[in-house]
Short mmCIF file of C-alpha atoms and ligand atoms in Angstrom, two decimals:
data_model
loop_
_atom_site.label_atom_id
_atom_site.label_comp_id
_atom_site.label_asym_id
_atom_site.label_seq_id
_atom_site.Cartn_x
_atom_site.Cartn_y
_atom_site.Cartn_z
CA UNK A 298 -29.73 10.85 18.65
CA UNK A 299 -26.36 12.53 19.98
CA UNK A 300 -23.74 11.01 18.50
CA UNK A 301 -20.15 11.83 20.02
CA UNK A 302 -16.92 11.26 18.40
CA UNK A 303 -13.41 10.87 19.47
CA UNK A 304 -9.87 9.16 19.44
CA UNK A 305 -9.69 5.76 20.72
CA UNK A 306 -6.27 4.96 22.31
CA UNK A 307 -6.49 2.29 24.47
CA UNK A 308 -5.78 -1.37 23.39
CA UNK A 309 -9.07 -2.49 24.63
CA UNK A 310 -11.01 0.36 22.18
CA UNK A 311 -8.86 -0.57 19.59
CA UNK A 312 -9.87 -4.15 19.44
CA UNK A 313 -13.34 -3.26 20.05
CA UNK A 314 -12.89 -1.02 17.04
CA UNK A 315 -11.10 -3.40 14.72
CA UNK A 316 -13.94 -6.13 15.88
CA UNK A 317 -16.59 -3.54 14.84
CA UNK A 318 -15.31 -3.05 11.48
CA UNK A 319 -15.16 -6.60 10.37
CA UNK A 320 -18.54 -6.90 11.84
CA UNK A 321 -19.88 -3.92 9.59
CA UNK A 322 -17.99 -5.73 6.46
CA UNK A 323 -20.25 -9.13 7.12
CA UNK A 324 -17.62 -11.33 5.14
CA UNK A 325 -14.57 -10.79 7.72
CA UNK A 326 -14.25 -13.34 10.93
CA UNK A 327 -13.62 -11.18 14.22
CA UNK A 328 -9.84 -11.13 15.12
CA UNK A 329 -8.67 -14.12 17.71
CA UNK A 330 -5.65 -15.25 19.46
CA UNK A 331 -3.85 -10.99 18.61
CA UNK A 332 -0.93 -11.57 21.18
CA UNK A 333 -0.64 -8.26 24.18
CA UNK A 334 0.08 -4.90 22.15
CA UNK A 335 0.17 -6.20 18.52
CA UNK A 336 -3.09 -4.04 17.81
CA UNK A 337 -1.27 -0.85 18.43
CA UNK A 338 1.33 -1.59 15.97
CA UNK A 339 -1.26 -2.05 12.87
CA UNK A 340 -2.58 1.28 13.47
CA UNK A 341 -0.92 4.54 13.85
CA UNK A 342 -1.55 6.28 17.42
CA UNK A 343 -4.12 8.75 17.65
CA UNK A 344 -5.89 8.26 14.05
CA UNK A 345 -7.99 5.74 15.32
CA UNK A 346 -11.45 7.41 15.82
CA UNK A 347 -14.63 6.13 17.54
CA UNK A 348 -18.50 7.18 17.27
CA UNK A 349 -20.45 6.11 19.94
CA UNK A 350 -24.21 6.66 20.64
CA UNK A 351 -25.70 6.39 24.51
CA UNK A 352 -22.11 4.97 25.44
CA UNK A 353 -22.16 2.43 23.14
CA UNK A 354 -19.13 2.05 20.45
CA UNK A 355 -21.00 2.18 17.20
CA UNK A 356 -18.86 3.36 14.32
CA UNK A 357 -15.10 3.95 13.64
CA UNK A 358 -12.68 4.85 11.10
CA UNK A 359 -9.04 5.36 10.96
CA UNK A 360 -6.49 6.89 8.80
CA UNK A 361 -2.53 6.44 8.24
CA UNK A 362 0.23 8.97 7.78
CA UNK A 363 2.01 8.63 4.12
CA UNK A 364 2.96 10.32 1.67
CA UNK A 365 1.28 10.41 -2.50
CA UNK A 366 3.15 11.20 -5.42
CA UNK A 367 1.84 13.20 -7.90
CA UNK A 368 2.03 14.31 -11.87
CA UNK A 369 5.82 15.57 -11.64
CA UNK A 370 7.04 13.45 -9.38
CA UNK A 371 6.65 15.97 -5.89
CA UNK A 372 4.92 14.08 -3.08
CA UNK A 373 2.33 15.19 -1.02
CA UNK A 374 1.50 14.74 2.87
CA UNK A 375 -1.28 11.96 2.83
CA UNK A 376 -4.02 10.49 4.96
CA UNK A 377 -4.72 6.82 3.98
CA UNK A 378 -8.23 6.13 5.22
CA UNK A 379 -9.37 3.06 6.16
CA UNK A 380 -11.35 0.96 8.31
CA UNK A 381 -15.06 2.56 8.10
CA UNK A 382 -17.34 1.06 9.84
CA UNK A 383 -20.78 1.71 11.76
CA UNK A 384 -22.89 -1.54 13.05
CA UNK A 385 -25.09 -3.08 11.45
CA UNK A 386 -27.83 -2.27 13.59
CA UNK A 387 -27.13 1.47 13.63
CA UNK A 388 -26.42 2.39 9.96
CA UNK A 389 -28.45 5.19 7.73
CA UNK A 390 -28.75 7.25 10.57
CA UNK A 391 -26.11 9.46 9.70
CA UNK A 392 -23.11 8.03 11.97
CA UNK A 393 -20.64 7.70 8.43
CA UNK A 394 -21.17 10.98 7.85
CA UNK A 395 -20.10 12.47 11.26
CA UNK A 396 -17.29 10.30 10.91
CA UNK A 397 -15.97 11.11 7.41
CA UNK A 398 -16.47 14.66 8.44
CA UNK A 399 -14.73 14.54 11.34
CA UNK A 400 -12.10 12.85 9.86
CA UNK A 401 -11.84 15.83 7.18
CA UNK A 402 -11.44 18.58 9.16
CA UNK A 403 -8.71 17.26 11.19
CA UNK A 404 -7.15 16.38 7.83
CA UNK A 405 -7.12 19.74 7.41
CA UNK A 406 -5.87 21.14 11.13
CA UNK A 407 -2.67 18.66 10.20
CA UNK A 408 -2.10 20.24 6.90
CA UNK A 409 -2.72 16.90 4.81
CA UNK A 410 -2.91 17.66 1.07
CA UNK A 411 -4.73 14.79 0.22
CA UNK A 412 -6.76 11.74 1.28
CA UNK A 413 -7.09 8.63 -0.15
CA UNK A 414 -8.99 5.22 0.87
CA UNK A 415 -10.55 1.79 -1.29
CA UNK A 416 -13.79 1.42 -1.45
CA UNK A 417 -16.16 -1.15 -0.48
CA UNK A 418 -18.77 0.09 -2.80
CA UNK A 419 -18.57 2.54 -5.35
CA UNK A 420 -21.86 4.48 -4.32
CA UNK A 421 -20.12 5.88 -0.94
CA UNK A 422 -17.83 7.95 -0.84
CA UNK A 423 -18.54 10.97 -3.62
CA UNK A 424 -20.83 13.01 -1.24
CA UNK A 425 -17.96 13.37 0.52
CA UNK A 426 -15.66 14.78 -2.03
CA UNK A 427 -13.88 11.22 -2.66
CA UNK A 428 -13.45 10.21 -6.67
CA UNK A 429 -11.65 8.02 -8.65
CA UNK A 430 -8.66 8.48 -8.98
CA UNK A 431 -6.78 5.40 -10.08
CA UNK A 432 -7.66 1.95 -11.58
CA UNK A 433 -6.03 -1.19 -11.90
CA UNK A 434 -6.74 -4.53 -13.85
CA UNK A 435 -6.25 -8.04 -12.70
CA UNK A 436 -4.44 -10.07 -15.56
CA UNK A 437 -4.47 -14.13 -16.32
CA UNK A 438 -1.68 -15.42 -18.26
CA UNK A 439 -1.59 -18.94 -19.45
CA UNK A 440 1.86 -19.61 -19.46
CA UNK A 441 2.08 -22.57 -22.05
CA UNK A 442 1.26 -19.79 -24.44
CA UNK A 443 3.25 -17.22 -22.59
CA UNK A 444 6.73 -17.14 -24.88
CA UNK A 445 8.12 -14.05 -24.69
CA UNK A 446 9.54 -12.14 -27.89
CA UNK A 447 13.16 -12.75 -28.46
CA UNK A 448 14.50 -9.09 -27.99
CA UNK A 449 12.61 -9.00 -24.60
CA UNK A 450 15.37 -8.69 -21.93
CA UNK A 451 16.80 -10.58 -19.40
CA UNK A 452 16.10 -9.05 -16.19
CA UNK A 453 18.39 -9.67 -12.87
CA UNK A 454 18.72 -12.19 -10.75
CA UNK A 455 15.64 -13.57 -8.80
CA UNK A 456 15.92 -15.48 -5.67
CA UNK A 457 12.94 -17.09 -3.00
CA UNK A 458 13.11 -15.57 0.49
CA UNK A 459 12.06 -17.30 3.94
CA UNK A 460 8.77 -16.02 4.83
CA UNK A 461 10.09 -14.85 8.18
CA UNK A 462 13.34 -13.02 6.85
CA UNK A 463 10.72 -11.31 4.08
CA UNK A 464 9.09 -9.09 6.75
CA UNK A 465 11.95 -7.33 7.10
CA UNK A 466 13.53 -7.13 3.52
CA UNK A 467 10.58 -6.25 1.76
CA UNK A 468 9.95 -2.59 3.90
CA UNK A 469 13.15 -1.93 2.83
CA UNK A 470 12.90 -2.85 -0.89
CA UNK A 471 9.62 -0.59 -0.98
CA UNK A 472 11.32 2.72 0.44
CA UNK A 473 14.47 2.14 -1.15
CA UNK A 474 13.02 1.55 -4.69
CA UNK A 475 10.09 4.04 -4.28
CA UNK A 476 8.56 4.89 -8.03
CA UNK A 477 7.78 7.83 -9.28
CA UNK A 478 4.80 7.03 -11.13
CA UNK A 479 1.78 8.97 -9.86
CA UNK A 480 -0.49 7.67 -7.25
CA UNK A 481 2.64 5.74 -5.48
CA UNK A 482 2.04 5.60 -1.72
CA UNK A 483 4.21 5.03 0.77
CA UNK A 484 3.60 1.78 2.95
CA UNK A 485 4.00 2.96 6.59
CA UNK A 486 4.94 0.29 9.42
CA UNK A 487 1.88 -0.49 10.63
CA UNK A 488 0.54 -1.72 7.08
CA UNK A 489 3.39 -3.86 6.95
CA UNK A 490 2.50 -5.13 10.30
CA UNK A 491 -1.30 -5.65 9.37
CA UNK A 492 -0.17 -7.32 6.29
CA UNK A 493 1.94 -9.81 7.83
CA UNK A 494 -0.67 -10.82 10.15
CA UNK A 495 -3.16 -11.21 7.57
CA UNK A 496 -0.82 -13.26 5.52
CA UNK A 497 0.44 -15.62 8.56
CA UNK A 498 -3.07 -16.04 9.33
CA UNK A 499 -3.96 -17.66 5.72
CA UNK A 500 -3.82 -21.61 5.73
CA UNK A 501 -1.21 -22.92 2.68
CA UNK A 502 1.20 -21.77 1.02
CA UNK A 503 2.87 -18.29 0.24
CA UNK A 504 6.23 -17.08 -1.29
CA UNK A 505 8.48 -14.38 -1.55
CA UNK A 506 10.59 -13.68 -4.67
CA UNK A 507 13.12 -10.81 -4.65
CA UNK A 508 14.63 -9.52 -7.74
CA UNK A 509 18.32 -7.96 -7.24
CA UNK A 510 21.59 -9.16 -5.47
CA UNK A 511 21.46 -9.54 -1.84
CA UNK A 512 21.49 -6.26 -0.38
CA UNK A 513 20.80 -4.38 -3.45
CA UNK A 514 17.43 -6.23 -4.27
CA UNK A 515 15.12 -3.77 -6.26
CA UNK A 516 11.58 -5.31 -6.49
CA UNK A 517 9.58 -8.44 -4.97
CA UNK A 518 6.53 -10.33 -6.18
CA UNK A 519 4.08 -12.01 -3.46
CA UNK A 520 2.47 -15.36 -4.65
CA UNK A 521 0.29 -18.01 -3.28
CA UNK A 522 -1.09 -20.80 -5.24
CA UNK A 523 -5.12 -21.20 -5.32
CA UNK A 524 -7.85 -24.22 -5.50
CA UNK A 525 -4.83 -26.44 -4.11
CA UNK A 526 -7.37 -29.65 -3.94
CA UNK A 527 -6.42 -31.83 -6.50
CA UNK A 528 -3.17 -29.69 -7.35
CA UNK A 529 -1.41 -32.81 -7.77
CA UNK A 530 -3.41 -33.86 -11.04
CA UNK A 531 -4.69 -30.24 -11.81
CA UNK A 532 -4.32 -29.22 -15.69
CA UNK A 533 -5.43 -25.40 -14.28
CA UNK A 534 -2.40 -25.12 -11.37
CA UNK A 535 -2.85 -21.19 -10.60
CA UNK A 536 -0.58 -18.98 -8.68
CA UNK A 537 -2.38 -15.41 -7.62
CA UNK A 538 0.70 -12.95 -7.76
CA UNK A 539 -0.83 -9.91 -4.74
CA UNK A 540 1.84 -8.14 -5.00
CA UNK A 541 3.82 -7.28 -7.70
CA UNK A 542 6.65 -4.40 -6.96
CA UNK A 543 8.75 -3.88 -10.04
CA UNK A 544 9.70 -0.22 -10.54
CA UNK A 545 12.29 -0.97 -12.86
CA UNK A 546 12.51 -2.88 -15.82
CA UNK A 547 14.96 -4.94 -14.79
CA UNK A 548 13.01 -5.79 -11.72
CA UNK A 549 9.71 -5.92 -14.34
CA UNK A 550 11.61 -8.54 -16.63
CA UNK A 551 13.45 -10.51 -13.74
CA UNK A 552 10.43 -11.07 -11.79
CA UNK A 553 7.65 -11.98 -15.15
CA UNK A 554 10.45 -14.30 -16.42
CA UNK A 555 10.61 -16.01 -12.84
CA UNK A 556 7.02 -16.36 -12.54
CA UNK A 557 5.97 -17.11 -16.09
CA UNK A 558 9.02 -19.75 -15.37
CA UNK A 559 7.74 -21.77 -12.40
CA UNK A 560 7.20 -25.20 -13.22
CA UNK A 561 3.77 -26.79 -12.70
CA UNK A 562 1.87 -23.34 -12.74
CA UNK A 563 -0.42 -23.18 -15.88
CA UNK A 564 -1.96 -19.74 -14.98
CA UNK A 565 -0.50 -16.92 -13.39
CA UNK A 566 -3.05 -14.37 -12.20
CA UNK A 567 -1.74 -10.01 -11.33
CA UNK A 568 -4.34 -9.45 -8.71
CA UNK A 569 -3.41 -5.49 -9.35
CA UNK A 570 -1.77 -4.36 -12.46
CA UNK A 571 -1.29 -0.86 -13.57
CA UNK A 572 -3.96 -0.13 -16.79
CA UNK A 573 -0.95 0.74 -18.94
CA UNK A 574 1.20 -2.22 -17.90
CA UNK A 575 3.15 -3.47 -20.84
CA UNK A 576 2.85 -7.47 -20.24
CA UNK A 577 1.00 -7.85 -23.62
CA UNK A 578 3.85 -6.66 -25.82
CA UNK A 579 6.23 -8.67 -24.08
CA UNK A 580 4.36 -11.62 -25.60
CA UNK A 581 4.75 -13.44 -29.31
CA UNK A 582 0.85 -14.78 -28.57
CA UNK A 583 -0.87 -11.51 -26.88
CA UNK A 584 -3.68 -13.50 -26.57
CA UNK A 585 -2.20 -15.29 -23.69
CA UNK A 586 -2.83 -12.14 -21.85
CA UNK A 587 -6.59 -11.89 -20.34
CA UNK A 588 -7.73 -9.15 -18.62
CA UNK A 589 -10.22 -10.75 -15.82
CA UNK A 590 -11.65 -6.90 -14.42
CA UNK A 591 -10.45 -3.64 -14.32
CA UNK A 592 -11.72 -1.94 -11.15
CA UNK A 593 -11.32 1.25 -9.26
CA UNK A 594 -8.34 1.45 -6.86
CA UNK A 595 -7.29 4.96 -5.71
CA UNK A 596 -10.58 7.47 -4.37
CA UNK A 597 -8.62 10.34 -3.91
CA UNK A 598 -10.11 13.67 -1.90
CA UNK A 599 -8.45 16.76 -2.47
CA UNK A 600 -7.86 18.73 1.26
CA UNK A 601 -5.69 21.28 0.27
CA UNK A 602 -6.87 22.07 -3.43
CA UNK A 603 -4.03 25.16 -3.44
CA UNK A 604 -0.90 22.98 -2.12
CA UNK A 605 -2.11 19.77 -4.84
CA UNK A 606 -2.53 21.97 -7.70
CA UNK A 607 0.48 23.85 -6.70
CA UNK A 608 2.65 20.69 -5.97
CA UNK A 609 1.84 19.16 -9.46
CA UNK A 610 3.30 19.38 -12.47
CA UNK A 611 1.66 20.45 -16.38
CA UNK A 612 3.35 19.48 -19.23
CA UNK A 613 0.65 21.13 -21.93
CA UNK A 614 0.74 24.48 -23.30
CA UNK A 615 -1.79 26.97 -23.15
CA UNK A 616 -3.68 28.03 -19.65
CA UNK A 617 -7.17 27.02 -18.38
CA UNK A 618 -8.99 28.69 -15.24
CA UNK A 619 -10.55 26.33 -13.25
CA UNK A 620 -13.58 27.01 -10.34
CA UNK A 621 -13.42 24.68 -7.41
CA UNK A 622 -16.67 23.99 -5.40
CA UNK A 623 -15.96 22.14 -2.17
CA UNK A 624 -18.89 22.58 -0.11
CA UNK A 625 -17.47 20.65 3.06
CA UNK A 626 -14.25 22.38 3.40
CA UNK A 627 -14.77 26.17 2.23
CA UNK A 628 -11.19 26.91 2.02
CA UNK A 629 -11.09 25.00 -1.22
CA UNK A 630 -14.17 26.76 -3.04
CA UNK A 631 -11.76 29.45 -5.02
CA UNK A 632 -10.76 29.99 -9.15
CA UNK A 633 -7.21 29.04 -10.56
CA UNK A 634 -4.93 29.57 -13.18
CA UNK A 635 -3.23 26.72 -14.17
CA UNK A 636 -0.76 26.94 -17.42
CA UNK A 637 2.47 25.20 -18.06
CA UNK A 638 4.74 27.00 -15.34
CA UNK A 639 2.04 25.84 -12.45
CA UNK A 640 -1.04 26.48 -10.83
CA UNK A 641 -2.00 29.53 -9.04
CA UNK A 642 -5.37 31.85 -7.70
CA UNK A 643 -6.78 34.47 -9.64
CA UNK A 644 -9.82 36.62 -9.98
CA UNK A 645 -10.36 35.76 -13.80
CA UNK A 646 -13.43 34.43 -14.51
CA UNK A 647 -13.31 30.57 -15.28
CA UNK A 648 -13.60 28.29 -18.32
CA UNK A 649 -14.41 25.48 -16.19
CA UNK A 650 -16.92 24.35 -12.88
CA UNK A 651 -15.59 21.66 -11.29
CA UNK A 652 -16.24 20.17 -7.48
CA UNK A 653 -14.16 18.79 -5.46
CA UNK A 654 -14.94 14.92 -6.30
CA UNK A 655 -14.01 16.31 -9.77
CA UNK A 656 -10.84 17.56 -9.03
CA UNK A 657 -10.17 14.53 -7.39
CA UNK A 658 -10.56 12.39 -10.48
CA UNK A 659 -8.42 14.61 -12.85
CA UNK A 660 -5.43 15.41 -10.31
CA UNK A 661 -4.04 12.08 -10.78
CA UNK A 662 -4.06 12.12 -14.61
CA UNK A 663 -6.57 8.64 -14.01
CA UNK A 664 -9.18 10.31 -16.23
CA UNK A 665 -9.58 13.20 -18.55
CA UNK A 666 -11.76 16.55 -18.38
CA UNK A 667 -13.70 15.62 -21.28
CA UNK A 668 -14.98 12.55 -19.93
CA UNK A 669 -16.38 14.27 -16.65
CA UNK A 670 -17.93 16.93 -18.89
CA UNK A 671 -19.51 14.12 -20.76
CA UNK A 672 -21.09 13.12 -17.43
CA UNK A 673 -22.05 16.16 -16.52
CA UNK A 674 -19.17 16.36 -13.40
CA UNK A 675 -17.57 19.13 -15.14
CA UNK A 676 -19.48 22.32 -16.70
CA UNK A 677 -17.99 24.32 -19.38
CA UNK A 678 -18.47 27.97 -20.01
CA UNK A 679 -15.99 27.57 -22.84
CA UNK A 680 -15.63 23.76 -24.33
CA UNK A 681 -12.48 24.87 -26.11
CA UNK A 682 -10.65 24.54 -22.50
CA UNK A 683 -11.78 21.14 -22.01
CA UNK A 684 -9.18 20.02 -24.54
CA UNK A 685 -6.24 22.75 -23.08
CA UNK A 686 -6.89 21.37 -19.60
CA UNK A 687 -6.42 17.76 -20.77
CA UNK A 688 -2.94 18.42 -22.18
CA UNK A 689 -2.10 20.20 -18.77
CA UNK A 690 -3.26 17.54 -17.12
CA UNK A 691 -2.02 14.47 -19.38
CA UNK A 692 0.45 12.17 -17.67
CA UNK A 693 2.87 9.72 -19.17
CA UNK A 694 2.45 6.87 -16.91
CA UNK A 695 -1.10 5.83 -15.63
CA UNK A 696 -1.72 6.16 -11.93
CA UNK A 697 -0.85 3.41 -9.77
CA UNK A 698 -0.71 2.44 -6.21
CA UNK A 699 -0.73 -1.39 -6.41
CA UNK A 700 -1.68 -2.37 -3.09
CA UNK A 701 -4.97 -2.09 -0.91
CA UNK A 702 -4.99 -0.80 2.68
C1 LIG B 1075 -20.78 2.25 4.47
C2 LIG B 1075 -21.20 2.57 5.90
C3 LIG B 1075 -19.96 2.90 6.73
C4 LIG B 1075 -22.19 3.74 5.88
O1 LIG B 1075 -22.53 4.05 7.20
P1 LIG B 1075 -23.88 4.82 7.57
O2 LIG B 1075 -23.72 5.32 8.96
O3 LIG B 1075 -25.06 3.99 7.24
O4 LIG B 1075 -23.85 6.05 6.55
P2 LIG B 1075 -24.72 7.36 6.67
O5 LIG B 1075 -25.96 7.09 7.45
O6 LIG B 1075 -23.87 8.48 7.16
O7 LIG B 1075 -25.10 7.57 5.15
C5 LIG B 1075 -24.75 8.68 4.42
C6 LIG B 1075 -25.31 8.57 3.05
O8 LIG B 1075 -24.65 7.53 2.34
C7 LIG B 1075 -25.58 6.58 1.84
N1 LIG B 1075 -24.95 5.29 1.98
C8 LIG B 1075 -24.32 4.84 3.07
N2 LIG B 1075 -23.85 3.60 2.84
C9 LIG B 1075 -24.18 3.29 1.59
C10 LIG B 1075 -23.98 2.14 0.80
N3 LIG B 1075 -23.34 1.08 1.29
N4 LIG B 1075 -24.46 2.16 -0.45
C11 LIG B 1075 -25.10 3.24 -0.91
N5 LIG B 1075 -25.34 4.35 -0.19
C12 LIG B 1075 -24.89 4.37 1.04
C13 LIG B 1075 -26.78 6.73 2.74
O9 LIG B 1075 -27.94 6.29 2.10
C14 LIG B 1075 -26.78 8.22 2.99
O10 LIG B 1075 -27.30 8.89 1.86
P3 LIG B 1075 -27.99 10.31 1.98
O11 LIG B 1075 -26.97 11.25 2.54
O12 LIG B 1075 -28.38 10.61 0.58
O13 LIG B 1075 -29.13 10.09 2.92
C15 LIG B 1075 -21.92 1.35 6.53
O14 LIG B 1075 -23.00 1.01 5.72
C16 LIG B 1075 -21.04 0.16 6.72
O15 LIG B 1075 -20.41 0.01 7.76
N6 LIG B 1075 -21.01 -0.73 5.70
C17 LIG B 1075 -20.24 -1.93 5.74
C18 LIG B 1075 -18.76 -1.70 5.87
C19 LIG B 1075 -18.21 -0.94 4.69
O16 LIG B 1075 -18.55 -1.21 3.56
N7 LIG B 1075 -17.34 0.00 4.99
C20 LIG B 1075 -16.68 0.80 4.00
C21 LIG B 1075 -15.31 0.21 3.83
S1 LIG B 1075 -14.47 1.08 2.55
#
C-alpha cells in the first residue's frame, strides 16, 4: 500500500479534511451549514496536509504558525499541531506515521524550534518524539464557602461584553497582555476564528467578562453555565469558566472576585488551571477548593534541540553534559554543555542519556530529571548530575498554556 502525501489547498479538500477528522474522533458531528470560504480562515494556508491511498483521502493533519515561550522568557518559532486524523477503516497500517513524519521534517525545512499538539490519548504520540510537557488541573469551587481572606486584594474593574463585540476585543487582550510564564502560546487568527465558530455553534448561554478599563482591558474569563434543566430550582447552579486569561494579578483578583460574585452560581468550575495556581490561599476555607483532575496539556517535540537549549534560560549553578538521541531527525542526536551562562555543543563525554521525548518533558521545567531517571527515560552515567541538571532546569512558575487547539 502506497500511501502519498501532500498539501491540501482547495476549499473542497479542506472540508473533506476537517470532515475526516471528526470522523476519526467518533464523538464529533461532521461540520454543516460553514458559509463560502470560512474553512480557509480556521486553518493557516499551506499546513493543511492530506494522505491519501488509491486516490482516496484517508488521513490528514495540520499545524499552525505561533510562537512558545520558554524558561527565561525568549520565545521560540512554533508549530501547533492539530487535527490528526486517518479513517476509521484505514488505521494501524501505518498512515499516522507517514503523516507525523512528514509533518516533522518540514518542521524542520521552516526552521521551527519546537512543536507542540493535545493529545487524544496519551499512548500516541512518544514514538514520535512528543512528551509532556505541561499539565493543568480543572478546579470546583463552591462559592458559599468561597470567602476570601481579608488582605486579598481588590482587583480592577470587571465589565460583561456582547458576544459579538468579544471576537474582536479578546485577540487583542491576548497579544497585548501576552505572559511570560513558560509554555505561553500565541493564539493565531485562525484559532480565534475556529473558536468562535465552535462557540456560536453551542445551544445556551455564554459570556464574556473583561477585566480593565475600556481600551486598556488586561484579561477576560469565558463562562457558560451547565445542566441548565431545572436551573430555576437547582441548589448545584454551575458555571464552567473555559477560559480564564489573567496574567496579572490584578486581572487574577478582578476576574475570581467577579466570578466567585455572580449571584445564583453555587459552583464555579476552571476547566484549565495552571498546577501552581494560587486560588487556594486566596481562601479562609481552602477546602472550598477541589481539584476535579489534573491532566496533561502541552506534548512538546523538540525540532531544533540546539536553538531550544540555546534560547532558554538556567538559573542553577554548576554544569551538566547532556546526550541527545533523536532517532527521527539526526541533526538533534549530539552532546551539550549546559551551565548557568547557557547551553552549548561539546565533545565531553556526558553525565546524562536522554532522547528526544525526554528532552521534551524537561525543557519546559513541567517535570524534573530525577523523575524520568526514576522511569528509566533518562540514564545516568553519573547520578550526582541528576540533581545539578534539575537546578538548571528549575523554573519559578509552572508551565502553562491554558487553552486547547
Ligand atoms: C491516532 C490515529 C491518528 C493513529 O493513526 P494510525 O494510522 O492508526 O497510526 P499508525 O498506523 O501510524 O500507528 C503507529 C503506531 O501507533 C500505535 N497507535 C496508533 N494509534 C494508537 C492509539 N490510539 N492508541 C495506542 N496506540 C496507537 C499503533 O499501534 C502503531 O504502533 P507500532 O508503531 O508499535 O506498530 C488514529 O487512530 C485516529 O485517527 N484516531 C482517532 C482520532 C485521534 O485520536 N486523533 C488524534 C487527535 S490528537
Amino acid at each position: 500500500m502506497t500511501t502519498e502525501i501532500r498539501v491540501l489547498d482547495s476549499e473542497d479538500d479542506l472540508i473533506a479534511a476537517a470532515n475526516l477528522f471528526r470522523t476519526a474522533m467518533v464523538g464529533f458531528p461532521p461540520l454543516s451549514n460553514l458559509p463560502p470560504g470560512q474553512i480557509s480562515k480556521m486553518l493557516e494556508p499551506g499546513r493543511t496536509v492530506g494522505a491519501f491511498v488509491a486516490g482516496q483521502l484517508v488521513g490528514t493533519a495540520d499545524a499552525t504558525t505561533s510562537r512558545l515561550t520558554l524558561p527565561g522568557g525568549a520565545t521560540v518559532s512554533h508549530a501547533a499541531v492539530s487535527h490528526i486524523g486517518v479513517l476509521p477503516s484505514f488505521t494501524r497500517r501505518g498512515i499516522a506515521t507517514d503523516l507525523v513524519r512528514h509533518q516533522l521534517r518540514d518542521f524542520a525545512a521552516r526552521g521551527e524550534v519546537v512543536a507542540t499538539l493535545r493529545a487524544s490519548e496519551a499512548t500516541i504520540y512518544e514514538r514520535y518524539g512528543y512528551a509532556v510537557a505541561s499539565s493543568v488541573q480543572s478546579v470546583e469551587v463552591q462559592t458559599a464557602r468561597a470567602a476570601l481572606r481579608p488582605d486579598v486584594g481588590a482587583g480592577g474593574p470587571v465589565r460583561l461584553l456582547d458576544a459579538a463585540e468579544a471576537w474582536d476585543v479578546l485577540p487583542q487582550i491576548y497579544a497585548g497582555n501576552r505572559p511570560s510564564r513558560p509554555g505561553t502560546v500565541d493564539r493565531p487568527g485562525v484559532w480565534w476564528q475556529s473558536l468562535r465558530l465552535r462557540t456560536e455553534s453551542l445551544s445556551g448561554a455564554s459570556y464574556v467578562a473583561v477585566h480593565g478599563e475600556p481600551g486598556s482591558e488586561s484579561g477576560f474569563a469565558r463562562y457558560r453555565p451547565i445542566d441548565t434543566e431545572t436551573w430555576f430550582v437547582s441548589d448545584q447552579r454551575t458555571i464552567v469558566v473555559e477560559d480564564f486569561f489573567a496574567p496579572t494579578t490584578d486581572a487574577y483578583l478582578g476576574l475570581l472576585r467577579f466570578l466567585l460574585g455572580l449571584d445564583l452560581v453555587d459552583r464555579v468550575m476552571f476547566w484549565m488551571l495552571p498546577v501552581d495556581d494560587p486560588l487556594p490561599w486566596l481562601l479562609l476555607d481552602r477546602r472550598a477548593v477541589r481539584v476535579a483532575a489534573v491532566f496533561d496539556e502541552t506534548w512538546l517535540r523538540v525540532v531544533d534541540a540546539q536553538e531550544a537549549l540555546a534560547a532558554r534560560r538556567y538559573p542553577g549553578d554548576g554544569a551538566v553534559t547532556l546526550a541527545v538521541d533523536d532517532p527521527l531527525l539526526p541533526n538533534n542526536s549530539a552532546t551539550f554543555t549546559i551551565a548557568g551562562d547557557g547551553a552549548e555543543k561539546t565533545d565531553r563525554p556526558p553525565h546524562l542519556h536522554v532522547s528526544i521525548d525526554g528532552l521534551g518533558a524537561v525543557l519546559l521545567g513541567g517535570s524534573t530529571w530525577r523523575s524520568l531517571a526514576v522511569a528509566g527515560l533518562v540514564r545516568a552515567d553519573d547520578p550526582a548530575a541528576l540533581a545539578v541538571a534539575d537546578r538548571l532546569f528549575a523554573v519559578c512558575a509552572a508551565p502553562y498554556a491554558g487553552f486547547f487547539f
